[in-house]
Amino acid sequence: MKSILVPVEDHDRMEAILSTAALFARLFSSHVTGFALSPATTPFLAADVVGASILYEPLTEQTEQSAAASRNLFEKFMTEHKIAWDWRDSVAPGDHMVGYLGRVFDITVAGRPEQRVSGPRLLTMDAALFDSGRPVLIAPPVAPASIGSNVVIAWNRSTETARCVALALPVLEAARNITVLTVEGSGVPGPDGQELADYLGARGIKARAVTITPGKRTAGETILEEAAALECDLLVKGAFTQSRLRQIIFGGATRHILENAEIPVFMAH
């Protein structure tokens, strides 16, 4: 976990994202690379008063000003917190760039998506999860006090979660406490939580397996409530065992966690 990518925008959730990235960087003496993220812009046609069509180009000057503000914000934060960093200039607009660039970094740090005009977007998260091939560290809305010391693995036996655990091994090796949490009645056929704990134990990583009965709670609600009760500072979770479309329509654990997590989440698809 030596290289970290952070897409940067000038909004009020950015400090929590940068704080999460800095905490994670300190765990591994990582190098953090930032770049200015902006939504994709395209030219559009409009008719003037006499009916002629005029081509309006995107507001290049405004985009450049926004990129400069993002760099200043990133540079000031990383310098003040003594984190090794660099900046990627001239990145094209569009959330898809998070996925493109993330392919050559160990992890991307992004904010928890919110339904707000200005703030972390679901498009950014989708690009990081589905297009980078690498894990994503999801920062909560409020900067965490610690990260990666007390870890909960949300184990649903799936391929996605198995891959996520494999990518998280450096984090698990550094953790003090690890709980493999299984929600009874959810997940897919596969090895149980104790088998995962045994696998980790064979690698010298001590973990305990816990199975929880959800009662009337959904799997997502159960995971977050149990993680809070355990006072964990990082949740490891495979993303979208169910299809993305099914979760949009019917809901699911990944969707609930993306919308409600108040702790950092290490996620991969």
PDB file of C-alpha atoms in Angstrom:
ATOM      1  CA  MET A   1       0.000   0.000   0.000  1.00  0.00           C
ATOM      2  CA  LYS A   2       2.728   2.435  -1.001  1.00  0.00           C
ATOM      3  CA  SER A   3       0.854   4.487  -3.592  1.00  0.00           C
ATOM      4  CA  ILE A   4      -2.461   6.250  -2.955  1.00  0.00           C
ATOM      5  CA  LEU A   5      -4.596   8.156  -5.470  1.00  0.00           C
ATOM      6  CA  VAL A   6      -6.910  10.948  -4.309  1.00  0.00           C
ATOM      7  CA  PRO A   7      -9.322  12.719  -6.671  1.00  0.00           C
ATOM      8  CA  VAL A   8      -9.657  16.276  -5.357  1.00  0.00           C
ATOM      9  CA  GLU A   9     -12.529  18.749  -5.592  1.00  0.00           C
ATOM     10  CA  ASP A  10     -13.142  21.942  -3.655  1.00  0.00           C
ATOM     11  CA  HIS A  11     -16.123  21.037  -1.429  1.00  0.00           C
ATOM     12  CA  ASP A  12     -16.827  20.749   2.298  1.00  0.00           C
ATOM     13  CA  ARG A  13     -16.261  16.968   2.460  1.00  0.00           C
ATOM     14  CA  MET A  14     -12.727  17.215   1.084  1.00  0.00           C
ATOM     15  CA  GLU A  15     -11.021  17.666   4.439  1.00  0.00           C
ATOM     16  CA  ALA A  16     -12.472  14.359   5.687  1.00  0.00           C
ATOM     17  CA  ILE A  17     -11.263  12.636   2.506  1.00  0.00           C
ATOM     18  CA  LEU A  18      -7.760  14.076   2.827  1.00  0.00           C
ATOM     19  CA  SER A  19      -7.635  13.218   6.531  1.00  0.00           C
ATOM     20  CA  THR A  20      -8.607   9.621   5.774  1.00  0.00           C
ATOM     21  CA  ALA A  21      -5.940   9.415   3.062  1.00  0.00           C
ATOM     22  CA  ALA A  22      -3.305  10.879   5.420  1.00  0.00           C
ATOM     23  CA  LEU A  23      -4.130   8.416   8.207  1.00  0.00           C
ATOM     24  CA  PHE A  24      -3.903   5.515   5.774  1.00  0.00           C
ATOM     25  CA  ALA A  25      -0.659   6.841   4.290  1.00  0.00           C
ATOM     26  CA  ARG A  26       0.972   6.926   7.714  1.00  0.00           C
ATOM     27  CA  LEU A  27       0.247   3.213   8.200  1.00  0.00           C
ATOM     28  CA  PHE A  28       2.462   2.302   5.248  1.00  0.00           C
ATOM     29  CA  SER A  29       4.662   5.409   4.743  1.00  0.00           C
ATOM     30  CA  SER A  30       2.779   5.820   1.469  1.00  0.00           C
ATOM     31  CA  HIS A  31       3.099   8.403  -1.282  1.00  0.00           C
ATOM     32  CA  VAL A  32      -0.141  10.250  -2.087  1.00  0.00           C
ATOM     33  CA  THR A  33      -0.930  11.520  -5.583  1.00  0.00           C
ATOM     34  CA  GLY A  34      -3.708  14.038  -6.103  1.00  0.00           C
ATOM     35  CA  PHE A  35      -5.458  15.293  -9.210  1.00  0.00           C
ATOM     36  CA  ALA A  36      -8.264  17.742  -9.892  1.00  0.00           C
ATOM     37  CA  LEU A  37     -11.515  15.884 -10.488  1.00  0.00           C
ATOM     38  CA  SER A  38     -14.279  17.625 -12.389  1.00  0.00           C
ATOM     39  CA  PRO A  39     -17.479  16.390 -14.047  1.00  0.00           C
ATOM     40  CA  ALA A  40     -17.343  15.756 -17.775  1.00  0.00           C
ATOM     41  CA  THR A  41     -18.208  18.780 -19.884  1.00  0.00           C
ATOM     42  CA  THR A  42     -19.353  18.833 -23.496  1.00  0.00           C
ATOM     43  CA  PRO A  43     -20.104  21.611 -25.983  1.00  0.00           C
ATOM     44  CA  PHE A  44     -23.783  22.380 -26.541  1.00  0.00           C
ATOM     45  CA  LEU A  45     -25.846  24.177 -29.159  1.00  0.00           C
ATOM     46  CA  ALA A  46     -28.165  27.103 -28.466  1.00  0.00           C
ATOM     47  CA  ALA A  47     -30.226  29.346 -30.738  1.00  0.00           C
ATOM     48  CA  ASP A  48     -29.792  33.124 -30.673  1.00  0.00           C
ATOM     49  CA  VAL A  49     -32.565  35.674 -31.179  1.00  0.00           C
ATOM     50  CA  VAL A  50     -32.468  35.370 -34.966  1.00  0.00           C
ATOM     51  CA  GLY A  51     -32.513  31.579 -34.961  1.00  0.00           C
ATOM     52  CA  ALA A  52     -28.846  30.940 -35.719  1.00  0.00           C
ATOM     53  CA  SER A  53     -27.150  28.112 -33.863  1.00  0.00           C
ATOM     54  CA  ILE A  54     -24.157  28.967 -31.708  1.00  0.00           C
ATOM     55  CA  LEU A  55     -21.716  26.417 -30.320  1.00  0.00           C
ATOM     56  CA  TYR A  56     -20.879  27.068 -26.673  1.00  0.00           C
ATOM     57  CA  GLU A  57     -17.661  25.490 -25.424  1.00  0.00           C
ATOM     58  CA  PRO A  58     -17.269  24.380 -21.786  1.00  0.00           C
ATOM     59  CA  LEU A  59     -16.139  27.095 -19.405  1.00  0.00           C
ATOM     60  CA  THR A  60     -12.419  26.372 -19.664  1.00  0.00           C
ATOM     61  CA  GLU A  61     -11.395  29.291 -17.478  1.00  0.00           C
ATOM     62  CA  GLN A  62     -13.745  28.212 -14.685  1.00  0.00           C
ATOM     63  CA  THR A  63     -12.431  24.618 -14.916  1.00  0.00           C
ATOM     64  CA  GLU A  64      -8.834  25.851 -14.677  1.00  0.00           C
ATOM     65  CA  GLN A  65      -9.676  27.984 -11.640  1.00  0.00           C
ATOM     66  CA  SER A  66     -11.362  25.016  -9.968  1.00  0.00           C
ATOM     67  CA  ALA A  67      -8.323  22.815 -10.680  1.00  0.00           C
ATOM     68  CA  ALA A  68      -6.017  25.428  -9.178  1.00  0.00           C
ATOM     69  CA  ALA A  69      -8.176  25.645  -6.046  1.00  0.00           C
ATOM     70  CA  SER A  70      -8.129  21.832  -5.745  1.00  0.00           C
ATOM     71  CA  ARG A  71      -4.356  21.725  -6.025  1.00  0.00           C
ATOM     72  CA  ASN A  72      -3.898  24.465  -3.434  1.00  0.00           C
ATOM     73  CA  LEU A  73      -6.193  22.629  -1.029  1.00  0.00           C
ATOM     74  CA  PHE A  74      -4.371  19.318  -1.532  1.00  0.00           C
ATOM     75  CA  GLU A  75      -0.860  20.770  -1.397  1.00  0.00           C
ATOM     76  CA  LYS A  76      -1.537  22.757   1.777  1.00  0.00           C
ATOM     77  CA  PHE A  77      -3.075  19.774   3.583  1.00  0.00           C
ATOM     78  CA  MET A  78      -0.377  17.246   2.660  1.00  0.00           C
ATOM     79  CA  THR A  79       2.434  19.665   3.430  1.00  0.00           C
ATOM     80  CA  GLU A  80       0.992  20.603   6.827  1.00  0.00           C
ATOM     81  CA  HIS A  81       0.532  16.923   7.730  1.00  0.00           C
ATOM     82  CA  LYS A  82       3.998  15.973   6.441  1.00  0.00           C
ATOM     83  CA  ILE A  83       2.738  13.404   3.925  1.00  0.00           C
ATOM     84  CA  ALA A  84       4.818  12.619   0.830  1.00  0.00           C
ATOM     85  CA  TRP A  85       2.815  13.784  -2.166  1.00  0.00           C
ATOM     86  CA  ASP A  86       2.774  14.841  -5.787  1.00  0.00           C
ATOM     87  CA  TRP A  87       0.187  16.288  -8.146  1.00  0.00           C
ATOM     88  CA  ARG A  88      -1.002  15.040 -11.538  1.00  0.00           C
ATOM     89  CA  ASP A  89      -1.621  17.988 -13.882  1.00  0.00           C
ATOM     90  CA  SER A  90      -3.782  18.214 -16.983  1.00  0.00           C
ATOM     91  CA  VAL A  91      -6.180  15.364 -16.232  1.00  0.00           C
ATOM     92  CA  ALA A  92      -9.205  15.381 -18.534  1.00  0.00           C
ATOM     93  CA  PRO A  93     -12.635  16.114 -17.022  1.00  0.00           C
ATOM     94  CA  GLY A  94     -14.898  13.209 -16.118  1.00  0.00           C
ATOM     95  CA  ASP A  95     -15.407  10.796 -13.246  1.00  0.00           C
ATOM     96  CA  HIS A  96     -14.161   7.983 -15.471  1.00  0.00           C
ATOM     97  CA  MET A  97     -10.620   9.320 -15.011  1.00  0.00           C
ATOM     98  CA  VAL A  98     -10.666   7.979 -11.436  1.00  0.00           C
ATOM     99  CA  GLY A  99     -10.937   4.459 -12.822  1.00  0.00           C
ATOM    100  CA  TYR A 100      -8.340   5.045 -15.549  1.00  0.00           C
ATOM    101  CA  LEU A 101      -5.691   6.516 -13.252  1.00  0.00           C
ATOM    102  CA  GLY A 102      -6.432   4.184 -10.338  1.00  0.00           C
ATOM    103  CA  ARG A 103      -5.155   1.148 -12.254  1.00  0.00           C
ATOM    104  CA  VAL A 104      -1.543   1.989 -11.380  1.00  0.00           C
ATOM    105  CA  PHE A 105      -2.079   2.819  -7.688  1.00  0.00           C
ATOM    106  CA  ASP A 106      -2.446   0.489  -4.719  1.00  0.00           C
ATOM    107  CA  ILE A 107      -5.674   2.170  -3.604  1.00  0.00           C
ATOM    108  CA  THR A 108      -7.930   5.139  -4.351  1.00  0.00           C
ATOM    109  CA  VAL A 109      -9.402   7.252  -1.561  1.00  0.00           C
ATOM    110  CA  ALA A 110     -12.801   8.789  -2.298  1.00  0.00           C
ATOM    111  CA  GLY A 111     -15.652  10.265  -0.303  1.00  0.00           C
ATOM    112  CA  ARG A 112     -18.852   8.461   0.593  1.00  0.00           C
ATOM    113  CA  PRO A 113     -21.344   9.348  -2.173  1.00  0.00           C
ATOM    114  CA  GLU A 114     -24.041  11.822  -1.205  1.00  0.00           C
ATOM    115  CA  GLN A 115     -27.141  13.284  -2.800  1.00  0.00           C
ATOM    116  CA  ARG A 116     -25.803  16.838  -2.837  1.00  0.00           C
ATOM    117  CA  VAL A 117     -25.114  19.450  -5.485  1.00  0.00           C
ATOM    118  CA  SER A 118     -21.496  19.765  -4.385  1.00  0.00           C
ATOM    119  CA  GLY A 119     -19.770  16.790  -2.833  1.00  0.00           C
ATOM    120  CA  PRO A 120     -18.720  13.175  -3.501  1.00  0.00           C
ATOM    121  CA  ARG A 121     -20.648  11.601  -6.385  1.00  0.00           C
ATOM    122  CA  LEU A 122     -21.804   8.043  -6.980  1.00  0.00           C
ATOM    123  CA  LEU A 123     -20.298   8.247 -10.485  1.00  0.00           C
ATOM    124  CA  THR A 124     -16.870   8.751  -8.923  1.00  0.00           C
ATOM    125  CA  MET A 125     -17.314   5.724  -6.677  1.00  0.00           C
ATOM    126  CA  ASP A 126     -18.579   3.551  -9.538  1.00  0.00           C
ATOM    127  CA  ALA A 127     -15.549   4.441 -11.667  1.00  0.00           C
ATOM    128  CA  ALA A 128     -13.149   3.620  -8.830  1.00  0.00           C
ATOM    129  CA  LEU A 129     -14.861   0.315  -7.967  1.00  0.00           C
ATOM    130  CA  PHE A 130     -15.600  -1.038 -11.439  1.00  0.00           C
ATOM    131  CA  ASP A 131     -12.903   0.457 -13.685  1.00  0.00           C
ATOM    132  CA  SER A 132      -9.677   0.606 -11.669  1.00  0.00           C
ATOM    133  CA  GLY A 133      -9.270  -3.072 -10.750  1.00  0.00           C
ATOM    134  CA  ARG A 134      -7.966  -1.847  -7.398  1.00  0.00           C
ATOM    135  CA  PRO A 135      -9.563  -1.323  -3.971  1.00  0.00           C
ATOM    136  CA  VAL A 136     -11.204   1.878  -2.804  1.00  0.00           C
ATOM    137  CA  LEU A 137     -10.956   3.422   0.639  1.00  0.00           C
ATOM    138  CA  ILE A 138     -14.236   5.237   1.272  1.00  0.00           C
ATOM    139  CA  ALA A 139     -13.908   8.216   3.585  1.00  0.00           C
ATOM    140  CA  PRO A 140     -16.810   9.005   5.936  1.00  0.00           C
ATOM    141  CA  PRO A 141     -18.342  12.513   6.042  1.00  0.00           C
ATOM    142  CA  VAL A 142     -16.424  13.316   9.250  1.00  0.00           C
ATOM    143  CA  ALA A 143     -12.688  12.678   9.481  1.00  0.00           C
ATOM    144  CA  PRO A 144     -11.929   9.524  11.504  1.00  0.00           C
ATOM    145  CA  ALA A 145      -9.653   9.604  14.550  1.00  0.00           C
ATOM    146  CA  SER A 146      -7.907   6.363  13.549  1.00  0.00           C
ATOM    147  CA  ILE A 147      -7.944   3.782  10.804  1.00  0.00           C
ATOM    148  CA  GLY A 148      -7.017   0.128  10.443  1.00  0.00           C
ATOM    149  CA  SER A 149      -6.416  -0.740  14.096  1.00  0.00           C
ATOM    150  CA  ASN A 150      -9.716  -2.491  14.839  1.00  0.00           C
ATOM    151  CA  VAL A 151     -11.009  -4.077  11.624  1.00  0.00           C
ATOM    152  CA  VAL A 152     -14.293  -5.802  10.823  1.00  0.00           C
ATOM    153  CA  ILE A 153     -14.528  -7.998   7.721  1.00  0.00           C
ATOM    154  CA  ALA A 154     -18.114  -8.250   6.473  1.00  0.00           C
ATOM    155  CA  TRP A 155     -17.913 -11.872   5.276  1.00  0.00           C
ATOM    156  CA  ASN A 156     -20.672 -13.085   2.972  1.00  0.00           C
ATOM    157  CA  ARG A 157     -18.616 -15.934   1.416  1.00  0.00           C
ATOM    158  CA  SER A 158     -18.673 -14.287  -2.028  1.00  0.00           C
ATOM    159  CA  THR A 159     -16.022 -14.005  -4.722  1.00  0.00           C
ATOM    160  CA  GLU A 160     -16.106 -10.222  -4.383  1.00  0.00           C
ATOM    161  CA  THR A 161     -15.431 -10.325  -0.655  1.00  0.00           C
ATOM    162  CA  ALA A 162     -12.701 -12.966  -1.057  1.00  0.00           C
ATOM    163  CA  ARG A 163     -10.977 -10.671  -3.556  1.00  0.00           C
ATOM    164  CA  CYS A 164     -11.425  -7.705  -1.227  1.00  0.00           C
ATOM    165  CA  VAL A 165      -9.857  -9.608   1.684  1.00  0.00           C
ATOM    166  CA  ALA A 166      -6.897 -10.595  -0.503  1.00  0.00           C
ATOM    167  CA  LEU A 167      -6.329  -6.961  -1.493  1.00  0.00           C
ATOM    168  CA  ALA A 168      -6.643  -5.910   2.158  1.00  0.00           C
ATOM    169  CA  LEU A 169      -3.993  -8.331   3.470  1.00  0.00           C
ATOM    170  CA  PRO A 170      -1.401  -5.576   4.108  1.00  0.00           C
ATOM    171  CA  VAL A 171      -4.009  -3.740   6.197  1.00  0.00           C
ATOM    172  CA  LEU A 172      -4.994  -6.897   8.074  1.00  0.00           C
ATOM    173  CA  GLU A 173      -1.349  -7.696   8.837  1.00  0.00           C
ATOM    174  CA  ALA A 174      -1.015  -4.270  10.486  1.00  0.00           C
ATOM    175  CA  ALA A 175      -4.292  -4.449  12.458  1.00  0.00           C
ATOM    176  CA  ARG A 176      -4.462  -5.106  16.208  1.00  0.00           C
ATOM    177  CA  ASN A 177      -7.959  -6.639  16.249  1.00  0.00           C
ATOM    178  CA  ILE A 178      -9.852  -8.356  13.437  1.00  0.00           C
ATOM    179  CA  THR A 179     -13.413  -9.655  13.540  1.00  0.00           C
ATOM    180  CA  VAL A 180     -14.824 -11.774  10.725  1.00  0.00           C
ATOM    181  CA  LEU A 181     -18.515 -10.856  10.851  1.00  0.00           C
ATOM    182  CA  THR A 182     -21.139 -13.049   9.185  1.00  0.00           C
ATOM    183  CA  VAL A 183     -24.813 -12.043   9.099  1.00  0.00           C
ATOM    184  CA  GLU A 184     -26.925 -15.179   9.416  1.00  0.00           C
ATOM    185  CA  GLY A 185     -29.189 -15.799   6.436  1.00  0.00           C
ATOM    186  CA  SER A 186     -27.340 -13.483   4.045  1.00  0.00           C
ATOM    187  CA  GLY A 187     -24.610 -14.137   1.538  1.00  0.00           C
ATOM    188  CA  VAL A 188     -23.931 -16.948  -0.914  1.00  0.00           C
ATOM    189  CA  PRO A 189     -22.673 -20.550  -0.587  1.00  0.00           C
ATOM    190  CA  GLY A 190     -19.017 -20.769   0.365  1.00  0.00           C
ATOM    191  CA  PRO A 191     -16.543 -21.085   3.272  1.00  0.00           C
ATOM    192  CA  ASP A 192     -17.877 -19.864   6.604  1.00  0.00           C
ATOM    193  CA  GLY A 193     -16.389 -17.149   8.785  1.00  0.00           C
ATOM    194  CA  GLN A 194     -14.303 -19.538  10.863  1.00  0.00           C
ATOM    195  CA  GLU A 195     -12.689 -20.915   7.711  1.00  0.00           C
ATOM    196  CA  LEU A 196     -11.694 -17.378   6.719  1.00  0.00           C
ATOM    197  CA  ALA A 197     -10.326 -16.771  10.223  1.00  0.00           C
ATOM    198  CA  ASP A 198      -8.329 -20.024   9.933  1.00  0.00           C
ATOM    199  CA  TYR A 199      -6.955 -18.914   6.552  1.00  0.00           C
ATOM    200  CA  LEU A 200      -5.821 -15.620   8.024  1.00  0.00           C
ATOM    201  CA  GLY A 201      -4.367 -17.420  11.035  1.00  0.00           C
ATOM    202  CA  ALA A 202      -2.231 -19.570   8.739  1.00  0.00           C
ATOM    203  CA  ARG A 203      -0.717 -16.314   7.483  1.00  0.00           C
ATOM    204  CA  GLY A 204       0.024 -15.146  11.017  1.00  0.00           C
ATOM    205  CA  ILE A 205      -3.011 -12.838  11.147  1.00  0.00           C
ATOM    206  CA  LYS A 206      -5.120 -13.418  14.248  1.00  0.00           C
ATOM    207  CA  ALA A 207      -8.872 -13.037  13.705  1.00  0.00           C
ATOM    208  CA  ARG A 208     -12.034 -14.196  15.456  1.00  0.00           C
ATOM    209  CA  ALA A 209     -15.218 -15.276  13.699  1.00  0.00           C
ATOM    210  CA  VAL A 210     -18.616 -13.996  14.835  1.00  0.00           C
ATOM    211  CA  THR A 211     -22.035 -14.833  13.400  1.00  0.00           C
ATOM    212  CA  ILE A 212     -24.900 -12.420  14.076  1.00  0.00           C
ATOM    213  CA  THR A 213     -28.637 -12.985  13.792  1.00  0.00           C
ATOM    214  CA  PRO A 214     -30.074  -9.877  12.119  1.00  0.00           C
ATOM    215  CA  GLY A 215     -33.589 -10.074  13.524  1.00  0.00           C
ATOM    216  CA  LYS A 216     -35.670  -7.469  11.681  1.00  0.00           C
ATOM    217  CA  ARG A 217     -32.602  -5.621  10.423  1.00  0.00           C
ATOM    218  CA  THR A 218     -31.255  -5.817   6.881  1.00  0.00           C
ATOM    219  CA  ALA A 219     -27.767  -7.200   6.313  1.00  0.00           C
ATOM    220  CA  GLY A 220     -26.413  -3.688   5.712  1.00  0.00           C
ATOM    221  CA  GLU A 221     -27.977  -2.338   8.887  1.00  0.00           C
ATOM    222  CA  THR A 222     -26.651  -5.293  10.879  1.00  0.00           C
ATOM    223  CA  ILE A 223     -23.111  -4.873   9.574  1.00  0.00           C
ATOM    224  CA  LEU A 224     -22.943  -1.162  10.404  1.00  0.00           C
ATOM    225  CA  GLU A 225     -24.582  -1.535  13.820  1.00  0.00           C
ATOM    226  CA  GLU A 226     -22.305  -4.410  14.826  1.00  0.00           C
ATOM    227  CA  ALA A 227     -19.230  -2.595  13.511  1.00  0.00           C
ATOM    228  CA  ALA A 228     -20.194   0.412  15.640  1.00  0.00           C
ATOM    229  CA  ALA A 229     -20.742  -1.802  18.702  1.00  0.00           C
ATOM    230  CA  LEU A 230     -17.251  -3.255  18.197  1.00  0.00           C
ATOM    231  CA  GLU A 231     -15.861   0.294  17.868  1.00  0.00           C
ATOM    232  CA  CYS A 232     -14.108  -0.683  14.663  1.00  0.00           C
ATOM    233  CA  ASP A 233     -12.204   1.942  12.672  1.00  0.00           C
ATOM    234  CA  LEU A 234     -12.241   0.137   9.310  1.00  0.00           C
ATOM    235  CA  LEU A 235     -14.812  -2.060   7.580  1.00  0.00           C
ATOM    236  CA  VAL A 236     -13.622  -4.448   4.847  1.00  0.00           C
ATOM    237  CA  LYS A 237     -16.445  -5.266   2.438  1.00  0.00           C
ATOM    238  CA  GLY A 238     -16.742  -6.780  -1.026  1.00  0.00           C
ATOM    239  CA  ALA A 239     -18.846  -4.594  -3.319  1.00  0.00           C
ATOM    240  CA  PHE A 240     -22.033  -5.680  -5.080  1.00  0.00           C
ATOM    241  CA  THR A 241     -22.346  -9.426  -4.687  1.00  0.00           C
ATOM    242  CA  GLN A 242     -25.803  -8.837  -6.130  1.00  0.00           C
ATOM    243  CA  SER A 243     -25.889  -7.065  -9.487  1.00  0.00           C
ATOM    244  CA  ARG A 244     -25.544  -3.286  -9.491  1.00  0.00           C
ATOM    245  CA  LEU A 245     -28.998  -2.907 -11.084  1.00  0.00           C
ATOM    246  CA  ARG A 246     -30.657  -5.208  -8.547  1.00  0.00           C
ATOM    247  CA  GLN A 247     -29.189  -3.215  -5.667  1.00  0.00           C
ATOM    248  CA  ILE A 248     -30.407   0.058  -7.190  1.00  0.00           C
ATOM    249  CA  ILE A 249     -33.936  -1.331  -7.474  1.00  0.00           C
ATOM    250  CA  PHE A 250     -34.224  -3.514  -4.374  1.00  0.00           C
ATOM    251  CA  GLY A 251     -31.407  -2.304  -2.148  1.00  0.00           C
ATOM    252  CA  GLY A 252     -28.603  -4.393  -0.697  1.00  0.00           C
ATOM    253  CA  ALA A 253     -25.805  -4.391   1.861  1.00  0.00           C
ATOM    254  CA  THR A 254     -23.334  -2.563  -0.382  1.00  0.00           C
ATOM    255  CA  ARG A 255     -25.808   0.154  -1.232  1.00  0.00           C
ATOM    256  CA  HIS A 256     -26.778   0.625   2.422  1.00  0.00           C
ATOM    257  CA  ILE A 257     -23.147   0.895   3.496  1.00  0.00           C
ATOM    258  CA  LEU A 258     -22.309   3.331   0.690  1.00  0.00           C
ATOM    259  CA  GLU A 259     -25.182   5.540   1.809  1.00  0.00           C
ATOM    260  CA  ASN A 260     -24.794   5.303   5.593  1.00  0.00           C
ATOM    261  CA  ALA A 261     -21.283   4.334   6.744  1.00  0.00           C
ATOM    262  CA  GLU A 262     -19.802   6.681   9.367  1.00  0.00           C
ATOM    263  CA  ILE A 263     -16.479   4.816   9.446  1.00  0.00           C
ATOM    264  CA  PRO A 264     -13.873   4.260   6.702  1.00  0.00           C
ATOM    265  CA  VAL A 265     -14.703   1.352   4.385  1.00  0.00           C
ATOM    266  CA  PHE A 266     -12.160  -0.698   2.403  1.00  0.00           C
ATOM    267  CA  MET A 267     -14.088  -1.960  -0.611  1.00  0.00           C
ATOM    268  CA  ALA A 268     -13.397  -3.835  -3.838  1.00  0.00           C
ATOM    269  CA  HIS A 269     -15.496  -5.489  -6.518  1.00  0.00           C
TER     270      HIS A 269
END
